[in-house]
Amino acid sequence: MCGIFGGHELLLKNFPEEILNHRGPDQFGKLQIKLENQEPIIIGNTRLSIVDRDPINLPVRDNDWIISFNGEIYNWKDIKKKLESEGHKFITNTDTEVVLKALKFWGENALNLFNGMFAIALWDGTNLKLIRDRVGIKPIFYIHNKNRFAFSSEIKVFKDLDFMPVEICNIMEFYFDEYTPYSNIKSIKPGEILTWNSKYNSIKTRKWWSFPDYDGSIVDEKYAVDEFINIFTSACNIRKIADVPVTVFQSGGIDSSLIQAVVKSEDTFTVEFKEYEDQIVESIYTKEMSNKLGYRNHLIIPTKEQFIKCLPKLAFHQEFQVGSFSIFPLFCLSKEAKNNGYIVALTGEGADELFNGYFRNELLINEEIAIERYKSLGYGALSKRYYGNQLNRIFKICCRTNKPSAYEQVYNLLSEIHSEDLNLYHNLAKIEFSLFIQPLLAMADRMSMANSIEVRNPFLDFRIIEFSTKLSPNLRFKNNSGKYILKLALKELLKGQDLGLLQRKVKHGLPSPVNKWLFSKESFLRDDWNNYLQSECIKQIK
């Protein structure tokens, strides 16, 4: 895992490698590239050594081609063998050099071979390409004006930040796609390539990956369970590959328990709060599983005092609002894992999005079931009129504002993702995965990197994504809840172990009592927290 930066130095603060040191404390390096009749640019890299702990020359280069790389390509050894069979020679034993040579040899088609998470800056002698992974796990921002261009893993590296909040992001309560709170800074979208032509100082973008089309061809339950276990086991195992210790962030839910059932880490880490001891208790389920399967589960119980003390640090690393109270517990998990010697942690992002796991999905899907029932009683037309069409119903439950003036913007945003000819189950997954997962990934990246620890996400393996689109609706959602196939898979992996989490009816996210600590409120409304965090972020990164 690393921090990347570059472009025209006049757009960057002094010593960007120091600003990004938390993303790569083990090494850094930068090169200056001279341009004909123009001021030079730089390309820089900080490095957290996960694969090949030995120092390497940074940034990695192959003649005129130079790469600054952030992320992990889990199948890099297979790609390296293909390149070696074509006569390519390697100096390092890293995925970074494999990525460089693959892109140089196969061009952008190489991206389809990469199974991993990445933000790439690639110089080919004339053009600088910025490439973001399929889902947007790793961040990359840029600034472009009439004279210059620059990029970085984090916004705080840029000079002269011009704060200007984006209305649709304030409505949604988080930043997504190209938007940032600064008018002169943009983000590369998930699955996007930006090409900067140095000669003309021009940029163009294109999507290289989009959420797969619905298939629905898998209808047999046993086949679906076996296929999921095969793919998921591979997704977990390739994410265990590292030259450093690997752990699991575990809650008392299906997703992280599935990961641990495959990975079998000696230690897992769980967080809960005394303030929620009557509502949200994860340790009942994590202790039961760890006792039966024989591993150590570390329970972290953060306090208000700890939160207040590290709040400036949280804001410094997060940089912008994400519409969630989960920043602090994610920070605590990462810090405790690092204190126990772990550099890599596996986490469960993506399962709820792909397999209709959220409670809001349950409400919508059960509503559709009710409509179908009323149709059979001859009330179909009346039912549709009462409930609204599919997009209207999704909009009503996803919209996070009570302001009528904002409704049109949210509706238009969702309509760009929604497809009229698709079933509700796939449309929900597509919207959750294309939009609402973005702030969760931003939090996971920033809070782990704040502690120089790398998080890896097995459910975001592109093979799992493609598998989810092949499931018939009743294999995603059954018995009035989502993640049906995941629950069956966990039962299979646990081989008869009767665990309480398999019967758990209600699973919360990863909230923290921020409202209670800061505003003496019991509610989970995020308005005050969003405003507070955004103002603190501005203060910390200027």
Coordinates of C-alpha atoms in Angstrom, one line a residue:
M1 CA 0.0 0.0 0.0
C2 CA 1.3 3.4 -0.9
G3 CA 0.7 7.1 -1.4
I4 CA 1.1 8.5 -4.9
F5 CA 1.6 12.1 -6.0
G6 CA 3.0 14.1 -9.0
G7 CA 2.5 16.6 -11.8
H8 CA 3.6 20.2 -11.6
E9 CA 5.2 21.0 -8.3
L10 CA 3.7 24.5 -8.1
L11 CA 0.3 22.9 -7.5
L12 CA 1.6 20.7 -4.6
K13 CA 2.6 21.6 -1.1
N14 CA 6.3 21.2 -0.1
F15 CA 7.4 17.7 0.7
P16 CA 4.3 15.7 -0.3
E17 CA 6.2 12.5 0.6
E18 CA 6.1 13.6 4.3
I19 CA 2.4 14.5 4.1
L20 CA 1.7 11.0 2.7
N21 CA 4.1 9.2 5.0
H22 CA 1.3 7.4 6.8
R23 CA 0.3 5.7 3.5
G24 CA 3.8 4.5 3.0
P25 CA 6.2 4.8 6.0
D26 CA 8.8 2.3 4.7
Q27 CA 10.1 4.1 1.7
F28 CA 9.7 7.0 -0.6
G29 CA 11.1 8.3 -3.9
K30 CA 10.4 10.8 -6.7
L31 CA 11.6 11.5 -10.1
Q32 CA 11.7 14.7 -12.2
I33 CA 10.6 14.5 -15.8
K34 CA 11.8 17.2 -18.2
L35 CA 9.3 18.3 -20.8
E36 CA 10.0 20.0 -24.1
N37 CA 9.4 23.8 -23.9
Q38 CA 7.5 23.3 -20.6
E39 CA 8.2 23.2 -16.9
P40 CA 9.1 19.7 -15.6
I41 CA 6.8 17.4 -13.7
I42 CA 7.5 15.0 -10.9
I43 CA 6.2 11.5 -10.1
G44 CA 6.5 10.3 -6.5
N45 CA 5.7 7.3 -4.4
T46 CA 5.6 6.4 -0.7
R47 CA 5.6 2.7 0.1
L48 CA 4.2 0.5 2.8
S49 CA 6.0 -2.8 2.2
I50 CA 3.5 -5.7 2.0
V51 CA 5.0 -7.8 -0.8
D52 CA 8.8 -8.0 -1.0
R53 CA 10.0 -6.2 2.1
D54 CA 13.3 -5.2 0.6
P55 CA 13.8 -1.6 -0.6
I56 CA 13.3 -0.9 -4.3
N57 CA 13.9 2.1 -6.5
L58 CA 10.9 4.4 -6.4
P59 CA 9.0 5.2 -8.5
V60 CA 9.5 2.0 -10.6
R61 CA 10.5 2.6 -14.2
D62 CA 11.1 0.7 -17.4
N63 CA 13.1 3.0 -19.8
D64 CA 10.8 6.0 -20.4
W65 CA 7.8 4.4 -18.7
I66 CA 7.3 5.3 -15.0
I67 CA 4.7 4.1 -12.6
S68 CA 3.5 5.4 -9.2
F69 CA 1.3 2.7 -7.7
N70 CA -1.0 2.4 -4.8
G71 CA -2.7 -0.9 -4.0
E72 CA -2.3 -4.6 -4.4
I73 CA -2.8 -6.9 -7.4
Y74 CA -3.5 -10.3 -5.8
N75 CA -2.9 -12.4 -8.9
W76 CA 0.3 -10.6 -9.9
K77 CA 2.4 -13.8 -9.8
D78 CA 0.2 -15.4 -12.5
I79 CA 0.5 -12.3 -14.7
K80 CA 4.2 -12.2 -14.1
K81 CA 4.5 -15.8 -15.5
K82 CA 2.6 -14.7 -18.6
L83 CA 5.0 -11.8 -19.1
E84 CA 8.1 -13.9 -18.5
S85 CA 6.8 -16.4 -21.2
E86 CA 6.8 -13.4 -23.5
G87 CA 10.5 -12.7 -22.7
H88 CA 10.1 -9.9 -20.1
K89 CA 12.7 -9.7 -17.3
F90 CA 12.1 -8.4 -13.8
I91 CA 14.3 -6.5 -11.4
T92 CA 12.0 -6.6 -8.3
N93 CA 9.7 -9.2 -6.8
T94 CA 6.8 -6.8 -6.6
D95 CA 3.3 -6.4 -8.1
T96 CA 4.2 -2.8 -9.0
E97 CA 6.8 -3.8 -11.7
V98 CA 4.3 -6.4 -13.0
V99 CA 1.6 -3.7 -13.4
L100 CA 4.1 -1.4 -15.2
K101 CA 5.2 -4.1 -17.7
A102 CA 1.7 -5.5 -18.2
L103 CA 0.3 -2.0 -19.1
K104 CA 3.3 -1.4 -21.4
F105 CA 2.9 -4.7 -23.1
W106 CA -0.8 -5.2 -23.4
G107 CA -2.0 -1.6 -23.0
E108 CA -5.2 -0.8 -21.2
N109 CA -6.4 -4.4 -21.8
A110 CA -4.1 -5.4 -19.0
L111 CA -6.5 -3.9 -16.5
N112 CA -9.0 -6.7 -17.1
L113 CA -6.3 -9.1 -15.9
F114 CA -5.8 -7.3 -12.6
N115 CA -7.6 -8.8 -9.6
G116 CA -7.1 -6.2 -6.9
M117 CA -7.4 -2.7 -5.7
F118 CA -5.3 0.1 -7.2
A119 CA -4.7 3.8 -8.0
I120 CA -2.1 4.1 -10.8
A121 CA -0.2 7.0 -12.2
L122 CA 1.5 5.9 -15.4
W123 CA 3.9 8.0 -17.5
D124 CA 4.5 6.7 -21.1
G125 CA 6.9 9.4 -22.3
T126 CA 4.1 11.8 -23.5
N127 CA 0.9 11.1 -21.6
L128 CA 0.2 10.7 -17.9
K129 CA -2.6 8.2 -17.2
L130 CA -4.4 8.0 -13.9
I131 CA -6.3 4.7 -13.4
R132 CA -8.6 3.8 -10.6
D133 CA -9.7 0.2 -9.7
R134 CA -13.1 -1.2 -10.7
V135 CA -14.9 -0.3 -7.4
G136 CA -12.9 2.7 -6.2
I137 CA -11.3 1.1 -3.3
K138 CA -8.1 3.2 -3.6
P139 CA -8.4 7.0 -4.0
I140 CA -6.8 9.4 -6.5
F141 CA -7.5 13.1 -6.9
Y142 CA -6.3 15.7 -9.4
I143 CA -6.2 19.4 -10.2
H144 CA -6.2 20.7 -13.8
N145 CA -6.1 24.3 -14.9
K146 CA -5.1 26.1 -18.0
N147 CA -1.4 25.9 -17.1
R148 CA -0.8 22.9 -15.0
F149 CA -1.8 19.4 -13.8
A150 CA -1.2 17.5 -10.6
F151 CA -2.5 14.4 -8.8
S152 CA -2.3 12.8 -5.3
S153 CA -3.8 10.0 -3.2
E154 CA -5.1 12.7 -0.8
I155 CA -6.4 16.2 -1.0
K156 CA -4.2 17.6 1.7
V157 CA -1.2 17.5 -0.7
F158 CA -2.6 20.2 -2.9
K159 CA -1.9 23.9 -2.4
D160 CA -4.6 26.6 -2.4
L161 CA -7.7 24.5 -1.7
D162 CA -10.8 26.4 -2.7
F163 CA -13.7 25.1 -0.4
M164 CA -17.0 25.0 -2.2
P165 CA -19.4 22.3 -1.1
V166 CA -21.4 20.4 -3.8
E167 CA -25.2 20.6 -3.3
I168 CA -26.0 17.0 -4.3
C169 CA -23.2 15.7 -2.0
N170 CA -24.6 17.7 0.9
I171 CA -28.0 16.3 0.1
M172 CA -26.7 12.7 0.0
E173 CA -24.4 13.5 3.0
F174 CA -21.3 12.1 1.3
Y175 CA -19.0 12.8 -1.6
F176 CA -18.9 10.4 -4.5
D177 CA -17.7 10.0 -8.1
E178 CA -15.8 13.0 -9.3
Y179 CA -17.0 15.4 -6.5
T180 CA -14.9 16.8 -3.6
P181 CA -15.7 19.8 -1.3
Y182 CA -13.1 21.8 -3.2
S183 CA -13.9 23.4 -6.5
N184 CA -10.4 23.0 -8.0
I185 CA -10.0 19.3 -6.9
K186 CA -11.7 16.4 -8.6
S187 CA -11.6 12.6 -8.0
I188 CA -11.1 10.0 -10.6
K189 CA -14.3 7.9 -10.7
P190 CA -14.3 4.2 -9.8
G191 CA -13.4 2.2 -12.9
E192 CA -12.2 5.3 -14.8
I193 CA -9.0 6.3 -16.7
L194 CA -7.9 9.9 -17.1
T195 CA -5.3 10.7 -19.7
W196 CA -3.4 14.0 -19.4
N197 CA -1.6 15.0 -22.6
S198 CA 1.5 16.9 -21.5
K199 CA 2.0 18.6 -24.9
Y200 CA -1.4 20.2 -25.0
N201 CA -2.3 20.2 -21.3
S202 CA -5.5 18.5 -22.1
I203 CA -7.4 15.7 -20.3
K204 CA -9.9 13.1 -21.3
T205 CA -11.6 10.4 -19.3
R206 CA -13.3 7.1 -20.0
K207 CA -14.8 4.3 -18.1
W208 CA -12.9 1.0 -18.4
W209 CA -15.2 -1.0 -16.0
S210 CA -18.9 -0.8 -15.2
F211 CA -21.2 -2.8 -12.9
P212 CA -22.0 -6.0 -14.9
D213 CA -25.4 -6.5 -16.6
Y214 CA -28.0 -8.7 -14.9
D215 CA -27.8 -12.4 -15.9
G216 CA -29.9 -14.4 -13.5
S217 CA -28.8 -17.8 -14.9
I218 CA -28.0 -19.4 -11.6
V219 CA -31.3 -20.9 -10.2
D220 CA -30.1 -24.1 -8.5
E221 CA -29.5 -23.5 -4.8
K222 CA -26.9 -26.2 -4.2
Y223 CA -24.9 -25.2 -7.3
A224 CA -25.1 -21.5 -6.1
V225 CA -23.7 -22.4 -2.7
D226 CA -20.9 -24.5 -4.1
E227 CA -20.0 -21.9 -6.7
F228 CA -20.0 -19.1 -4.1
I229 CA -17.8 -21.0 -1.7
N230 CA -15.3 -21.9 -4.5
I231 CA -15.0 -18.3 -5.6
F232 CA -15.1 -16.7 -2.2
T233 CA -12.5 -19.1 -0.8
S234 CA -10.2 -18.1 -3.7
A235 CA -11.0 -14.4 -3.1
C236 CA -10.0 -14.8 0.6
N237 CA -6.9 -16.9 0.0
I238 CA -5.3 -14.6 -2.5
R239 CA -5.9 -11.7 -0.1
K240 CA -4.0 -13.7 2.6
I241 CA -0.9 -13.6 0.4
A242 CA 1.6 -11.1 2.1
D243 CA 5.0 -11.0 3.6
V244 CA 3.4 -9.5 6.8
P245 CA 0.8 -10.8 9.3
V246 CA -2.9 -10.8 8.2
T247 CA -5.9 -10.5 10.4
V248 CA -9.7 -10.0 10.2
F249 CA -11.9 -7.2 11.4
Q250 CA -14.8 -9.2 12.7
S251 CA -18.4 -8.3 13.8
G252 CA -21.1 -10.7 14.9
G253 CA -22.5 -10.8 11.4
I254 CA -22.5 -13.0 8.4
D255 CA -19.9 -11.1 6.2
S256 CA -16.9 -11.0 8.4
S257 CA -17.7 -14.4 9.9
L258 CA -17.6 -15.9 6.4
I259 CA -14.2 -14.3 5.9
Q260 CA -12.9 -15.8 9.2
A261 CA -14.4 -19.2 8.4
V262 CA -12.1 -19.3 5.3
V263 CA -9.0 -17.3 6.5
K264 CA -8.9 -18.8 10.0
S265 CA -6.7 -15.9 11.4
E266 CA -5.2 -16.5 14.8
D267 CA -6.6 -13.1 15.9
T268 CA -9.6 -11.1 15.0
F269 CA -10.6 -7.6 16.2
T270 CA -14.1 -6.4 17.2
V271 CA -15.3 -3.0 18.4
E272 CA -18.4 -2.1 20.5
F273 CA -19.5 0.7 22.8
K274 CA -20.8 0.7 26.4
E275 CA -23.3 3.3 25.4
Y276 CA -25.0 0.7 23.2
E277 CA -24.8 -2.2 25.5
D278 CA -28.5 -2.6 25.5
Q279 CA -28.8 -2.3 21.7
I280 CA -25.7 -3.4 19.8
V281 CA -23.6 -6.1 21.3
E282 CA -21.3 -7.8 18.8
S283 CA -19.1 -9.7 21.4
I284 CA -21.8 -12.2 22.2
Y285 CA -21.5 -13.6 18.7
T286 CA -17.8 -13.1 18.1
K287 CA -16.8 -14.8 21.4
E288 CA -19.1 -17.7 20.7
M289 CA -17.5 -18.3 17.3
S290 CA -13.9 -17.7 18.5
N291 CA -14.5 -20.2 21.4
K292 CA -15.9 -22.9 19.2
L293 CA -13.3 -22.5 16.4
G294 CA -10.3 -21.8 18.6
Y295 CA -8.9 -18.3 17.8
R296 CA -8.4 -15.1 19.8
N297 CA -11.0 -12.3 19.4
H298 CA -9.8 -8.9 20.7
L299 CA -12.6 -6.7 21.9
I300 CA -12.1 -3.0 21.7
I301 CA -14.3 -0.7 23.8
P302 CA -13.5 3.0 22.9
T303 CA -14.4 5.9 25.2
K304 CA -15.6 9.4 24.7
E305 CA -12.2 10.7 26.0
Q306 CA -10.4 8.7 23.3
F307 CA -12.7 10.1 20.7
I308 CA -12.3 13.7 21.7
K309 CA -8.5 13.3 21.8
C310 CA -8.2 11.9 18.3
L311 CA -10.9 13.9 16.6
P312 CA -8.5 16.3 14.9
K313 CA -6.5 13.3 13.6
L314 CA -9.7 11.7 12.3
A315 CA -10.6 14.9 10.4
F316 CA -7.0 15.3 9.1
H317 CA -7.1 11.8 7.5
Q318 CA -10.7 11.7 6.4
E319 CA -10.7 15.1 4.6
F320 CA -14.4 15.3 3.9
Q321 CA -17.8 14.2 5.2
V322 CA -18.9 10.6 4.6
G323 CA -22.4 10.6 6.2
S324 CA -21.4 8.0 8.8
F325 CA -20.6 7.6 12.5
S326 CA -18.3 4.7 11.7
I327 CA -15.1 6.6 11.2
F328 CA -14.0 6.3 14.9
P329 CA -14.6 2.6 15.3
L330 CA -12.7 1.9 12.0
F331 CA -9.8 4.0 13.3
C332 CA -9.8 2.1 16.6
L333 CA -9.9 -1.3 14.8
S334 CA -6.9 -0.4 12.7
K335 CA -4.9 1.1 15.5
E336 CA -5.4 -2.0 17.7
A337 CA -4.6 -4.4 14.9
K338 CA -1.4 -2.4 14.2
N339 CA -0.5 -2.4 17.9
N340 CA -0.7 -6.2 17.8
G341 CA 1.7 -6.5 14.9
Y342 CA -0.7 -6.7 12.0
I343 CA -0.2 -4.8 8.7
V344 CA -3.1 -6.3 6.7
A345 CA -6.7 -6.8 7.7
L346 CA -9.6 -8.4 5.7
T347 CA -13.0 -6.7 6.0
G348 CA -16.5 -7.3 4.7
E349 CA -17.4 -4.3 2.6
G350 CA -19.6 -5.2 -0.4
A351 CA -21.7 -8.1 0.9
D352 CA -24.7 -6.0 1.8
E353 CA -24.6 -4.1 -1.5
L354 CA -24.3 -7.2 -3.7
F355 CA -26.7 -9.5 -1.9
N356 CA -29.5 -7.2 -0.8
G357 CA -28.4 -7.2 2.8
Y358 CA -29.5 -3.8 4.0
F359 CA -32.7 -3.2 5.9
R360 CA -33.8 -0.6 3.4
N361 CA -33.6 -3.3 0.7
E362 CA -35.7 -5.6 2.9
L363 CA -38.4 -2.9 3.2
L364 CA -38.5 -2.4 -0.6
I365 CA -38.4 -6.0 -1.6
N366 CA -41.2 -7.0 0.9
E367 CA -43.2 -4.1 -0.5
E368 CA -42.8 -5.6 -4.0
I369 CA -43.9 -8.9 -2.6
A370 CA -47.0 -7.3 -1.2
I371 CA -47.7 -5.7 -4.6
E372 CA -47.5 -9.1 -6.2
R373 CA -49.9 -10.5 -3.6
Y374 CA -52.4 -7.7 -4.2
K375 CA -52.2 -8.3 -8.0
S376 CA -53.4 -11.9 -7.5
L377 CA -56.4 -10.5 -5.7
G378 CA -57.3 -8.2 -8.6
Y379 CA -55.9 -5.0 -7.1
G380 CA -52.8 -4.8 -9.3
A381 CA -53.5 -1.4 -10.8
L382 CA -54.5 0.1 -7.5
S383 CA -51.4 -1.3 -5.8
K384 CA -49.1 0.2 -8.4
R385 CA -50.7 3.5 -8.0
Y386 CA -50.4 3.4 -4.2
Y387 CA -46.8 2.2 -4.1
G388 CA -45.4 4.0 -7.1
N389 CA -43.2 2.6 -9.7
Q390 CA -39.9 0.9 -8.8
L391 CA -37.6 3.9 -9.1
N392 CA -40.1 6.1 -7.1
R393 CA -40.1 3.6 -4.3
I394 CA -36.3 3.3 -4.3
F395 CA -36.0 7.0 -4.3
K396 CA -38.3 7.4 -1.3
I397 CA -36.3 5.1 0.8
C398 CA -32.8 6.2 -0.4
C399 CA -33.4 10.0 -0.2
R400 CA -31.7 11.4 2.9
T401 CA -33.5 14.8 2.9
N402 CA -36.9 16.2 3.7
K403 CA -36.4 19.2 1.4
P404 CA -38.7 19.1 -1.6
S405 CA -36.2 21.3 -3.5
A406 CA -33.7 18.4 -3.3
Y407 CA -35.9 15.6 -4.5
E408 CA -35.4 16.2 -8.2
Q409 CA -31.6 16.1 -7.9
V410 CA -31.7 12.8 -5.9
Y411 CA -34.2 11.3 -8.3
N412 CA -32.1 12.2 -11.3
L413 CA -29.0 10.8 -9.7
L414 CA -30.7 7.4 -9.0
S415 CA -32.3 7.4 -12.4
E416 CA -28.9 7.4 -14.1
I417 CA -28.1 4.1 -12.4
H418 CA -31.5 2.5 -12.3
S419 CA -32.7 0.5 -15.3
E420 CA -36.4 0.2 -16.1
D421 CA -36.1 -3.3 -17.6
L422 CA -34.3 -4.9 -14.6
N423 CA -35.8 -6.5 -11.5
L424 CA -35.8 -4.7 -8.2
Y425 CA -33.2 -7.0 -6.6
H426 CA -30.6 -6.2 -9.2
N427 CA -31.4 -2.5 -9.4
L428 CA -31.0 -2.2 -5.6
A429 CA -27.6 -4.0 -5.8
K430 CA -26.6 -1.8 -8.7
I431 CA -27.5 1.4 -6.9
E432 CA -26.0 0.4 -3.6
F433 CA -22.8 -0.8 -5.3
S434 CA -22.4 2.1 -7.7
L435 CA -23.2 4.9 -5.2
F436 CA -23.7 4.1 -1.5
I437 CA -20.6 1.9 -1.2
Q438 CA -18.3 4.9 -2.0
P439 CA -18.3 6.6 1.4
L440 CA -17.7 3.3 3.1
L441 CA -14.6 2.6 1.0
A442 CA -13.4 6.1 1.6
M443 CA -13.7 5.6 5.4
A444 CA -12.0 2.2 5.3
D445 CA -9.1 3.5 3.2
R446 CA -8.5 6.6 5.3
M447 CA -8.9 5.2 8.8
S448 CA -6.7 2.1 8.0
M449 CA -4.0 4.2 6.2
A450 CA -4.0 6.6 9.2
N451 CA -2.5 3.7 11.1
S452 CA -0.4 2.5 8.1
I453 CA -2.4 -0.7 7.8
E454 CA -3.9 -2.1 4.6
V455 CA -7.5 -3.4 4.4
R456 CA -8.5 -5.9 1.8
N457 CA -12.0 -6.7 0.7
P458 CA -12.8 -10.3 -0.5
F459 CA -16.4 -9.5 -1.4
L460 CA -15.1 -6.8 -3.8
D461 CA -13.3 -9.4 -5.9
F462 CA -14.6 -8.9 -9.4
R463 CA -15.5 -12.6 -9.6
I464 CA -17.8 -12.2 -6.6
I465 CA -19.4 -9.2 -8.3
E466 CA -20.0 -11.1 -11.5
F467 CA -21.3 -14.1 -9.5
S468 CA -23.9 -11.9 -7.7
T469 CA -25.4 -10.7 -11.0
K470 CA -25.9 -14.3 -12.1
L471 CA -28.1 -15.2 -9.1
S472 CA -31.8 -15.5 -9.5
P473 CA -33.7 -13.2 -7.1
N474 CA -34.7 -15.9 -4.6
L475 CA -31.1 -16.8 -4.1
R476 CA -30.3 -13.3 -3.0
F477 CA -33.3 -12.6 -0.9
K478 CA -35.5 -15.3 0.8
N479 CA -37.4 -15.7 4.1
N480 CA -37.8 -11.9 4.3
S481 CA -34.1 -11.1 4.4
G482 CA -31.1 -10.7 2.1
K483 CA -27.8 -12.5 1.8
Y484 CA -29.6 -15.8 1.6
I485 CA -26.9 -17.6 -0.3
L486 CA -24.2 -16.2 2.1
K487 CA -26.0 -17.7 5.1
L488 CA -26.2 -21.1 3.5
A489 CA -22.5 -20.8 2.6
L490 CA -21.5 -20.0 6.2
K491 CA -23.5 -22.9 7.5
E492 CA -21.6 -25.1 5.1
L493 CA -18.2 -23.7 6.0
L494 CA -18.9 -24.1 9.7
K495 CA -19.7 -27.8 9.2
G496 CA -22.6 -28.2 11.6
Q497 CA -21.5 -25.6 14.3
D498 CA -24.7 -24.2 15.7
L499 CA -23.8 -20.5 16.2
G500 CA -26.1 -17.8 17.4
L501 CA -25.1 -15.4 14.6
L502 CA -26.8 -17.7 12.1
Q503 CA -30.2 -17.1 13.9
R504 CA -29.5 -13.4 14.4
K505 CA -32.5 -11.3 13.2
V506 CA -31.2 -7.8 13.5
K507 CA -27.6 -6.7 12.5
H508 CA -26.6 -3.1 12.9
G509 CA -23.7 -1.4 11.0
L510 CA -20.7 0.0 12.8
P511 CA -22.1 3.1 14.6
S512 CA -20.5 5.1 17.4
P513 CA -22.2 7.3 19.9
V514 CA -20.9 10.5 18.3
N515 CA -24.3 12.3 18.7
K516 CA -24.4 11.5 22.4
W517 CA -20.8 12.5 23.0
L518 CA -20.8 15.8 21.1
F519 CA -24.4 17.0 21.0
S520 CA -26.1 15.1 23.9
K521 CA -28.5 13.5 21.4
E522 CA -29.7 9.9 21.3
S523 CA -30.7 9.9 17.6
F524 CA -28.8 8.6 14.6
L525 CA -29.5 11.6 12.5
R526 CA -26.3 12.8 10.9
D527 CA -26.8 16.5 10.1
D528 CA -24.9 17.9 13.1
W529 CA -22.1 15.4 12.8
N530 CA -21.7 16.0 9.1
N531 CA -21.4 19.7 9.6
Y532 CA -19.1 19.4 12.5
L533 CA -16.8 16.9 10.7
Q534 CA -16.7 19.0 7.5
S535 CA -15.6 22.1 9.4
E536 CA -13.0 20.2 11.3
C537 CA -11.7 18.6 8.1
I538 CA -11.3 22.1 6.5
K539 CA -9.4 23.3 9.5
Q540 CA -7.0 20.3 9.7
I541 CA -6.0 20.0 6.0
K542 CA -5.6 23.6 5.0

